[in-house]
PDB file of C-alpha atoms and ligand atoms in Angstrom:
ATOM      1  CA  MET A   1       2.164 -15.569  25.504  1.00 65.00           C
ATOM      2  CA  LYS A   2       4.468 -15.273  22.515  1.00 76.00           C
ATOM      3  CA  LYS A   3       5.751 -11.797  21.687  1.00 86.00           C
ATOM      4  CA  LYS A   4       3.936 -10.264  18.732  1.00 94.00           C
ATOM      5  CA  ILE A   5       6.299  -9.200  15.974  1.00 96.00           C
ATOM      6  CA  THR A   6       6.219  -6.535  13.259  1.00 97.00           C
ATOM      7  CA  ILE A   7       5.801  -7.703   9.667  1.00 98.00           C
ATOM      8  CA  ALA A   8       6.670  -5.492   6.678  1.00 98.00           C
ATOM      9  CA  VAL A   9       5.397  -6.470   3.219  1.00 98.00           C
ATOM     10  CA  ASP A  10       6.828  -4.276   0.460  1.00 97.00           C
ATOM     11  CA  GLY A  11       6.933  -4.517  -3.279  1.00 96.00           C
ATOM     12  CA  HIS A  12       5.865  -3.316  -6.672  1.00 94.00           C
ATOM     13  CA  SER A  13       2.463  -1.945  -7.559  1.00 92.00           C
ATOM     14  CA  SER A  14      -0.444  -4.391  -7.929  1.00 91.00           C
ATOM     15  CA  CYS A  15       1.502  -7.539  -7.067  1.00 92.00           C
ATOM     16  CA  GLY A  16      -1.035  -8.822  -4.553  1.00 89.00           C
ATOM     17  CA  LYS A  17       0.765  -7.600  -1.434  1.00 93.00           C
ATOM     18  CA  SER A  18      -2.406  -6.281   0.156  1.00 92.00           C
ATOM     19  CA  THR A  19      -4.274  -9.551  -0.323  1.00 92.00           C
ATOM     20  CA  MET A  20      -1.406 -11.533   1.203  1.00 95.00           C
ATOM     21  CA  ALA A  21      -0.848  -9.121   4.048  1.00 96.00           C
ATOM     22  CA  LYS A  22      -4.561  -8.887   4.916  1.00 94.00           C
ATOM     23  CA  ASP A  23      -5.035 -12.651   4.852  1.00 94.00           C
ATOM     24  CA  LEU A  24      -1.955 -13.233   7.001  1.00 96.00           C
ATOM     25  CA  ALA A  25      -3.069 -10.646   9.563  1.00 95.00           C
ATOM     26  CA  ARG A  26      -6.485 -12.289   9.783  1.00 93.00           C
ATOM     27  CA  ALA A  27      -4.985 -15.789  10.137  1.00 95.00           C
ATOM     28  CA  ILE A  28      -2.609 -14.841  12.966  1.00 96.00           C
ATOM     29  CA  GLY A  29      -4.787 -12.242  14.724  1.00 94.00           C
ATOM     30  CA  TYR A  30      -2.598  -9.218  13.931  1.00 95.00           C
ATOM     31  CA  ILE A  31      -3.621  -5.710  12.872  1.00 94.00           C
ATOM     32  CA  TYR A  32      -3.340  -5.018   9.146  1.00 95.00           C
ATOM     33  CA  VAL A  33      -2.438  -1.579   7.785  1.00 96.00           C
ATOM     34  CA  ASP A  34      -2.501  -0.667   4.094  1.00 96.00           C
ATOM     35  CA  SER A  35      -0.008   2.212   3.910  1.00 97.00           C
ATOM     36  CA  GLY A  36      -0.777   2.744   0.214  1.00 97.00           C
ATOM     37  CA  ALA A  37      -4.368   3.567   1.179  1.00 98.00           C
ATOM     38  CA  MET A  38      -2.982   6.396   3.318  1.00 98.00           C
ATOM     39  CA  TYR A  39      -1.107   7.935   0.348  1.00 98.00           C
ATOM     40  CA  ARG A  40      -4.240   7.437  -1.734  1.00 98.00           C
ATOM     41  CA  CYS A  41      -6.226   9.369   0.917  1.00 98.00           C
ATOM     42  CA  CYS A  42      -3.750  12.274   0.744  1.00 98.00           C
ATOM     43  CA  THR A  43      -4.168  12.265  -3.037  1.00 98.00           C
ATOM     44  CA  LEU A  44      -7.979  12.209  -2.830  1.00 98.00           C
ATOM     45  CA  PHE A  45      -7.913  15.059  -0.311  1.00 98.00           C
ATOM     46  CA  ALA A  46      -5.690  17.106  -2.654  1.00 98.00           C
ATOM     47  CA  MET A  47      -7.986  16.379  -5.624  1.00 97.00           C
ATOM     48  CA  GLN A  48     -11.097  17.329  -3.660  1.00 97.00           C
ATOM     49  CA  ASN A  49      -9.578  20.584  -2.418  1.00 97.00           C
ATOM     50  CA  GLY A  50      -8.157  22.010  -5.634  1.00 96.00           C
ATOM     51  CA  ILE A  51      -4.577  21.277  -4.578  1.00 98.00           C
ATOM     52  CA  ILE A  52      -3.980  19.131  -7.664  1.00 97.00           C
ATOM     53  CA  ALA A  53      -4.873  20.862 -10.928  1.00 93.00           C
ATOM     54  CA  ALA A  54      -6.359  19.029 -13.906  1.00 86.00           C
ATOM     55  CA  ASP A  55      -2.921  18.971 -15.559  1.00 89.00           C
ATOM     56  CA  GLY A  56      -1.513  17.155 -12.511  1.00 92.00           C
ATOM     57  CA  SER A  57       0.438  20.085 -11.088  1.00 96.00           C
ATOM     58  CA  ILE A  58       0.461  20.268  -7.284  1.00 97.00           C
ATOM     59  CA  ASN A  59       0.186  23.429  -5.167  1.00 98.00           C
ATOM     60  CA  GLU A  60       2.788  22.279  -2.642  1.00 98.00           C
ATOM     61  CA  GLU A  61       2.552  25.265  -0.338  1.00 97.00           C
ATOM     62  CA  GLU A  62      -1.211  24.901   0.099  1.00 98.00           C
ATOM     63  CA  PHE A  63      -0.854  21.123   0.451  1.00 98.00           C
ATOM     64  CA  LYS A  64       1.738  21.466   3.206  1.00 98.00           C
ATOM     65  CA  ARG A  65      -0.452  23.985   5.038  1.00 98.00           C
ATOM     66  CA  ARG A  66      -3.450  21.654   4.946  1.00 97.00           C
ATOM     67  CA  MET A  67      -1.617  18.385   5.760  1.00 97.00           C
ATOM     68  CA  PRO A  68      -2.621  18.487   9.456  1.00 96.00           C
ATOM     69  CA  GLU A  69      -6.265  18.236   8.340  1.00 96.00           C
ATOM     70  CA  ILE A  70      -5.681  14.736   6.921  1.00 96.00           C
ATOM     71  CA  GLN A  71      -6.598  11.943   9.321  1.00 94.00           C
ATOM     72  CA  VAL A  72      -6.667   8.406   8.000  1.00 95.00           C
ATOM     73  CA  SER A  73      -8.206   5.511   9.905  1.00 94.00           C
ATOM     74  CA  PHE A  74      -9.317   1.947   9.219  1.00 94.00           C
ATOM     75  CA  LYS A  75     -12.473   0.200  10.385  1.00 94.00           C
ATOM     76  CA  LEU A  76     -13.393  -3.439   9.920  1.00 90.00           C
ATOM     77  CA  ASN A  77     -16.217  -3.954   7.428  1.00 91.00           C
ATOM     78  CA  GLU A  78     -18.363  -6.727   8.928  1.00 90.00           C
ATOM     79  CA  ASP A  79     -19.646  -7.817   5.503  1.00 90.00           C
ATOM     80  CA  THR A  80     -16.279  -8.228   3.766  1.00 85.00           C
ATOM     81  CA  GLY A  81     -14.300  -9.111   6.897  1.00 82.00           C
ATOM     82  CA  ARG A  82     -11.682  -6.593   5.746  1.00 84.00           C
ATOM     83  CA  PRO A  83     -10.822  -3.068   6.829  1.00 91.00           C
ATOM     84  CA  ASP A  84     -12.279  -0.062   5.008  1.00 95.00           C
ATOM     85  CA  THR A  85     -10.325   3.185   4.735  1.00 97.00           C
ATOM     86  CA  TYR A  86     -11.715   6.400   6.258  1.00 98.00           C
ATOM     87  CA  LEU A  87     -10.560   9.922   5.426  1.00 98.00           C
ATOM     88  CA  ASN A  88     -11.572  12.344   8.174  1.00 97.00           C
ATOM     89  CA  GLY A  89     -14.353  10.014   9.271  1.00 97.00           C
ATOM     90  CA  VAL A  90     -15.785   9.360   5.791  1.00 98.00           C
ATOM     91  CA  CYS A  91     -15.483   5.913   4.191  1.00 98.00           C
ATOM     92  CA  VAL A  92     -13.463   6.410   0.982  1.00 98.00           C
ATOM     93  CA  GLU A  93     -12.596   2.774   0.290  1.00 96.00           C
ATOM     94  CA  LYS A  94     -14.060   2.945  -3.237  1.00 94.00           C
ATOM     95  CA  ASP A  95     -13.001   6.504  -4.097  1.00 96.00           C
ATOM     96  CA  ILE A  96      -9.304   5.919  -3.416  1.00 97.00           C
ATOM     97  CA  ARG A  97      -9.071   2.912  -5.778  1.00 94.00           C
ATOM     98  CA  THR A  98     -10.002   4.735  -9.002  1.00 93.00           C
ATOM     99  CA  MET A  99      -7.596   5.147 -11.927  1.00 91.00           C
ATOM    100  CA  GLU A 100      -7.768   8.908 -11.382  1.00 94.00           C
ATOM    101  CA  VAL A 101      -6.294   8.584  -7.894  1.00 96.00           C
ATOM    102  CA  SER A 102      -3.768   6.023  -9.199  1.00 94.00           C
ATOM    103  CA  ALA A 103      -2.677   8.538 -11.827  1.00 94.00           C
ATOM    104  CA  HIS A 104      -1.760  11.171  -9.205  1.00 97.00           C
ATOM    105  CA  VAL A 105      -0.676   9.137  -6.181  1.00 97.00           C
ATOM    106  CA  SER A 106       3.020   8.591  -6.921  1.00 96.00           C
ATOM    107  CA  PRO A 107       3.912  12.291  -7.336  1.00 97.00           C
ATOM    108  CA  VAL A 108       1.983  12.973  -4.087  1.00 98.00           C
ATOM    109  CA  ALA A 109       3.789  10.143  -2.267  1.00 97.00           C
ATOM    110  CA  ALA A 110       7.150  11.550  -3.399  1.00 97.00           C
ATOM    111  CA  LEU A 111       6.595  14.822  -1.465  1.00 98.00           C
ATOM    112  CA  PRO A 112       8.783  14.790   1.669  1.00 97.00           C
ATOM    113  CA  PHE A 113       6.173  16.501   3.917  1.00 98.00           C
ATOM    114  CA  VAL A 114       3.520  13.971   2.877  1.00 98.00           C
ATOM    115  CA  ARG A 115       5.881  11.079   3.665  1.00 98.00           C
ATOM    116  CA  ALA A 116       6.871  12.578   7.014  1.00 97.00           C
ATOM    117  CA  ALA A 117       3.223  12.899   8.099  1.00 97.00           C
ATOM    118  CA  MET A 118       2.195   9.410   6.959  1.00 97.00           C
ATOM    119  CA  THR A 119       5.333   7.736   8.325  1.00 97.00           C
ATOM    120  CA  ALA A 120       4.646   9.252  11.762  1.00 96.00           C
ATOM    121  CA  GLN A 121       1.043   7.943  11.695  1.00 95.00           C
ATOM    122  CA  GLN A 122       2.261   4.487  10.582  1.00 97.00           C
ATOM    123  CA  GLN A 123       4.911   4.271  13.300  1.00 97.00           C
ATOM    124  CA  ALA A 124       2.326   5.235  15.917  1.00 95.00           C
ATOM    125  CA  MET A 125       0.040   2.425  14.678  1.00 93.00           C
ATOM    126  CA  GLY A 126       2.845  -0.128  14.980  1.00 92.00           C
ATOM    127  CA  ARG A 127       4.276   0.890  18.317  1.00 91.00           C
ATOM    128  CA  GLU A 128       2.988  -2.233  20.096  1.00 90.00           C
ATOM    129  CA  GLY A 129       3.976  -4.772  17.405  1.00 91.00           C
ATOM    130  CA  GLY A 130       1.399  -7.344  16.276  1.00 96.00           C
ATOM    131  CA  ILE A 131       1.048  -5.568  12.965  1.00 97.00           C
ATOM    132  CA  VAL A 132       1.285  -6.459   9.274  1.00 98.00           C
ATOM    133  CA  MET A 133       1.852  -3.360   7.155  1.00 98.00           C
ATOM    134  CA  ASP A 134       2.194  -3.332   3.394  1.00 97.00           C
ATOM    135  CA  GLY A 135       3.690  -0.655   1.168  1.00 97.00           C
ATOM    136  CA  ARG A 136       6.895   0.457  -0.494  1.00 97.00           C
ATOM    137  CA  ASP A 137       9.171   1.577   2.347  1.00 97.00           C
ATOM    138  CA  ILE A 138       7.900  -0.308   5.391  1.00 98.00           C
ATOM    139  CA  GLY A 139      10.947  -2.553   5.827  1.00 98.00           C
ATOM    140  CA  THR A 140      13.407   0.180   4.836  1.00 97.00           C
ATOM    141  CA  ALA A 141      12.063   3.407   6.404  1.00 97.00           C
ATOM    142  CA  VAL A 142       8.946   2.930   8.558  1.00 98.00           C
ATOM    143  CA  PHE A 143       9.998  -0.184  10.503  1.00 98.00           C
ATOM    144  CA  PRO A 144      13.665  -0.824   9.661  1.00 97.00           C
ATOM    145  CA  ASP A 145      13.830  -3.125  12.705  1.00 96.00           C
ATOM    146  CA  ALA A 146      10.827  -5.268  11.711  1.00 97.00           C
ATOM    147  CA  GLU A 147      11.430  -8.909  12.643  1.00 96.00           C
ATOM    148  CA  MET A 148       9.982 -10.156   9.349  1.00 98.00           C
ATOM    149  CA  LYS A 149      10.328  -8.433   5.970  1.00 98.00           C
ATOM    150  CA  VAL A 150       8.935  -9.673   2.696  1.00 98.00           C
ATOM    151  CA  PHE A 151       9.525  -8.155  -0.730  1.00 97.00           C
ATOM    152  CA  VAL A 152       6.960  -9.165  -3.352  1.00 96.00           C
ATOM    153  CA  THR A 153       7.095  -8.844  -7.088  1.00 94.00           C
ATOM    154  CA  ALA A 154       5.642 -10.347 -10.277  1.00 95.00           C
ATOM    155  CA  SER A 155       5.932  -9.621 -13.997  1.00 95.00           C
ATOM    156  CA  ASP A 156       4.445  -6.332 -15.264  1.00 95.00           C
ATOM    157  CA  GLU A 157       1.854  -7.985 -17.484  1.00 96.00           C
ATOM    158  CA  ILE A 158       0.633 -10.312 -14.762  1.00 96.00           C
ATOM    159  CA  ARG A 159       0.357  -7.431 -12.289  1.00 96.00           C
ATOM    160  CA  ALA A 160      -1.556  -5.325 -14.816  1.00 96.00           C
ATOM    161  CA  GLN A 161      -3.928  -8.220 -15.545  1.00 96.00           C
ATOM    162  CA  ARG A 162      -4.623  -8.679 -11.814  1.00 94.00           C
ATOM    163  CA  ARG A 163      -5.355  -4.968 -11.327  1.00 94.00           C
ATOM    164  CA  TYR A 164      -7.489  -4.849 -14.492  1.00 95.00           C
ATOM    165  CA  ASP A 165      -9.561  -7.846 -13.309  1.00 95.00           C
ATOM    166  CA  GLU A 166      -9.962  -6.234  -9.883  1.00 91.00           C
ATOM    167  CA  LEU A 167     -11.260  -2.952 -11.358  1.00 92.00           C
ATOM    168  CA  VAL A 168     -13.655  -4.779 -13.689  1.00 94.00           C
ATOM    169  CA  ALA A 169     -14.944  -6.928 -10.813  1.00 93.00           C
ATOM    170  CA  LYS A 170     -15.701  -3.722  -8.909  1.00 89.00           C
ATOM    171  CA  GLY A 171     -17.689  -2.434 -11.884  1.00 90.00           C
ATOM    172  CA  GLN A 172     -15.165   0.281 -12.737  1.00 86.00           C
ATOM    173  CA  GLN A 173     -14.127   1.380 -16.226  1.00 85.00           C
ATOM    174  CA  ALA A 174     -10.750  -0.099 -17.086  1.00 90.00           C
ATOM    175  CA  ASP A 175      -8.414  -0.241 -20.043  1.00 95.00           C
ATOM    176  CA  PHE A 176      -5.625  -2.837 -19.868  1.00 97.00           C
ATOM    177  CA  ASP A 177      -2.985  -0.660 -21.568  1.00 97.00           C
ATOM    178  CA  GLU A 178      -3.777   2.274 -19.278  1.00 96.00           C
ATOM    179  CA  VAL A 179      -3.484   0.038 -16.211  1.00 96.00           C
ATOM    180  CA  LEU A 180      -0.152  -1.358 -17.471  1.00 97.00           C
ATOM    181  CA  SER A 181       1.346   2.045 -18.230  1.00 96.00           C
ATOM    182  CA  ASN A 182       0.105   3.442 -14.887  1.00 95.00           C
ATOM    183  CA  LEU A 183       1.775   0.697 -12.884  1.00 95.00           C
ATOM    184  CA  ARG A 184       5.043   1.021 -14.827  1.00 96.00           C
ATOM    185  CA  GLU A 185       5.031   4.780 -14.296  1.00 96.00           C
ATOM    186  CA  ARG A 186       4.265   4.430 -10.569  1.00 95.00           C
ATOM    187  CA  ASP A 187       7.065   1.868 -10.159  1.00 95.00           C
ATOM    188  CA  ARG A 188       9.433   4.277 -11.903  1.00 96.00           C
ATOM    189  CA  ILE A 189       8.494   7.261  -9.707  1.00 95.00           C
ATOM    190  CA  ASP A 190       8.354   5.160  -6.512  1.00 95.00           C
ATOM    191  CA  SER A 191      11.816   3.643  -7.159  1.00 95.00           C
ATOM    192  CA  THR A 192      13.585   6.869  -8.131  1.00 96.00           C
ATOM    193  CA  ARG A 193      12.187   9.386  -5.608  1.00 95.00           C
ATOM    194  CA  GLU A 194      14.627  10.891  -3.123  1.00 94.00           C
ATOM    195  CA  VAL A 195      12.850  10.111   0.130  1.00 94.00           C
ATOM    196  CA  ALA A 196      12.335   6.443   1.044  1.00 95.00           C
ATOM    197  CA  PRO A 197      12.371   5.008  -2.483  1.00 95.00           C
ATOM    198  CA  LEU A 198      10.947   1.570  -3.211  1.00 95.00           C
ATOM    199  CA  ARG A 199      13.752  -0.933  -2.806  1.00 94.00           C
ATOM    200  CA  GLN A 200      14.241  -4.350  -1.355  1.00 96.00           C
ATOM    201  CA  ALA A 201      15.566  -4.280   2.221  1.00 96.00           C
ATOM    202  CA  ASP A 202      18.824  -6.260   2.551  1.00 96.00           C
ATOM    203  CA  ASP A 203      17.198  -8.579   5.086  1.00 96.00           C
ATOM    204  CA  ALA A 204      13.919  -9.128   3.189  1.00 97.00           C
ATOM    205  CA  ILE A 205      12.720 -12.513   1.958  1.00 97.00           C
ATOM    206  CA  VAL A 206      11.877 -12.164  -1.755  1.00 96.00           C
ATOM    207  CA  LEU A 207       8.802 -13.638  -3.378  1.00 95.00           C
ATOM    208  CA  ASP A 208       8.001 -13.576  -7.092  1.00 95.00           C
ATOM    209  CA  ASN A 209       4.355 -14.647  -7.104  1.00 94.00           C
ATOM    210  CA  SER A 210       3.832 -14.447 -10.903  1.00 94.00           C
ATOM    211  CA  HIS A 211       2.796 -18.082 -11.040  1.00 94.00           C
ATOM    212  CA  MET A 212       1.206 -18.539  -7.648  1.00 94.00           C
ATOM    213  CA  THR A 213      -2.479 -18.687  -6.765  1.00 93.00           C
ATOM    214  CA  ILE A 214      -3.816 -16.732  -3.786  1.00 93.00           C
ATOM    215  CA  PRO A 215      -4.023 -19.843  -1.546  1.00 95.00           C
ATOM    216  CA  GLU A 216      -0.447 -20.778  -2.561  1.00 96.00           C
ATOM    217  CA  GLN A 217       0.966 -17.360  -1.691  1.00 95.00           C
ATOM    218  CA  ASN A 218      -0.960 -17.302   1.590  1.00 95.00           C
ATOM    219  CA  GLN A 219       0.484 -20.687   2.517  1.00 96.00           C
ATOM    220  CA  TRP A 220       3.985 -19.525   1.615  1.00 96.00           C
ATOM    221  CA  LEU A 221       3.625 -16.423   3.808  1.00 96.00           C
ATOM    222  CA  LEU A 222       2.205 -18.326   6.760  1.00 97.00           C
ATOM    223  CA  LYS A 223       5.136 -20.752   6.534  1.00 97.00           C
ATOM    224  CA  GLN A 224       7.599 -17.835   6.637  1.00 96.00           C
ATOM    225  CA  PHE A 225       5.787 -16.450   9.678  1.00 97.00           C
ATOM    226  CA  HIS A 226       6.034 -19.767  11.534  1.00 96.00           C
ATOM    227  CA  LYS A 227       9.720 -20.055  10.628  1.00 95.00           C
ATOM    228  CA  LYS A 228      10.344 -16.610  12.113  1.00 92.00           C
ATOM    229  CA  THR A 229       8.377 -17.128  15.284  1.00 92.00           C
ATOM    230  CA  GLU A 230       9.037 -20.755  16.212  1.00 87.00           C
TER     231      GLU A 230
HETATM  232  O1  CDP B 301      -2.323  -1.241  -4.724  1.00 69.75           O
HETATM  233  P1  CDP B 301      -1.067  -0.776  -5.382  1.00 69.75           P
HETATM  234  O2  CDP B 301       0.091  -1.682  -5.090  1.00 69.75           O
HETATM  235  O3  CDP B 301      -1.211  -0.506  -6.820  1.00 69.75           O
HETATM  236  O4  CDP B 301      -0.701   0.630  -4.744  1.00 69.75           O
HETATM  237  P2  CDP B 301      -0.862   1.075  -3.240  1.00 69.75           P
HETATM  238  O5  CDP B 301      -0.210   0.098  -2.312  1.00 69.75           O
HETATM  239  O6  CDP B 301      -2.274   1.436  -3.005  1.00 69.75           O
HETATM  240  O7  CDP B 301       0.050   2.398  -3.224  1.00 69.75           O
HETATM  241  C1  CDP B 301      -0.285   3.507  -4.002  1.00 69.75           C
HETATM  242  C2  CDP B 301       0.923   4.419  -4.128  1.00 69.75           C
HETATM  243  O8  CDP B 301       1.239   4.969  -2.837  1.00 69.75           O
HETATM  244  C3  CDP B 301       2.231   3.787  -4.598  1.00 69.75           C
HETATM  245  O9  CDP B 301       2.352   3.725  -6.010  1.00 69.75           O
HETATM  246  C4  CDP B 301       3.272   4.710  -3.985  1.00 69.75           C
HETATM  247  O10 CDP B 301       3.468   5.857  -4.790  1.00 69.75           O
HETATM  248  C5  CDP B 301       2.620   5.162  -2.691  1.00 69.75           C
HETATM  249  N1  CDP B 301       3.123   4.440  -1.512  1.00 69.75           N
HETATM  250  C6  CDP B 301       4.300   4.858  -0.935  1.00 69.75           C
HETATM  251  O11 CDP B 301       4.944   5.755  -1.433  1.00 69.75           O
HETATM  252  N2  CDP B 301       4.747   4.287   0.216  1.00 69.75           N
HETATM  253  C7  CDP B 301       4.074   3.299   0.789  1.00 69.75           C
HETATM  254  N3  CDP B 301       4.532   2.778   1.925  1.00 69.75           N
HETATM  255  C8  CDP B 301       2.872   2.820   0.203  1.00 69.75           C
HETATM  256  C9  CDP B 301       2.430   3.402  -0.968  1.00 69.75           C
END
């Protein structure tokens, strides 16, 4: 049997990484892990436990103390065929995708003790290979030795439109300008933080999918996978 490799898919906010990564994992029989969902879970936990105040300030000491209580897991949803995210055994797939969580997630993900805890969980999940993980620092910090690294981007407006359409399709309140400014702000914080900032790994293959359909980007990714493994 062929050795299963590790695949890192990084890139800017709302560029369709998760869709690509999930579809690839399903097509090749690998495990898919959404690392962003893990940072979203930490944010939801902090919001639910009074660690983040209404003005966005974070009680770091309390957060650090309670970090060991945060356990994130993924379980396949038989209806959607995709994994749902669980925070301490409770399905939070919907709750972590709100604009409120999006508004607080980047400052949370910039905290070194949050990154250390999530990175350790991610590395444990990928120990055996056969994994597709998407995020910001997978090819640079979590799996620097990944055999295949992809860096995805698209124009700001196109990314905002995709995220806006996704929120509307889920029946959530959405305002295009708010979505656009949130993704620009997250990209700014994610790229300038001190620990594991968002950047393209030197050995990543770059994809700008601004003008690609979902089937086109899936085909592109599958082709890259075959190139790497054949
Ligand atoms: O879906 P979208 O691309 O908008 O975001 P996400 O993948 O759910 O990630 C949410 C946030 O988590 C990002 O804006 C980052 O602040 C953080 N994140 C991170 O710091 N490192 C990762 N490996 C993944 C996400």
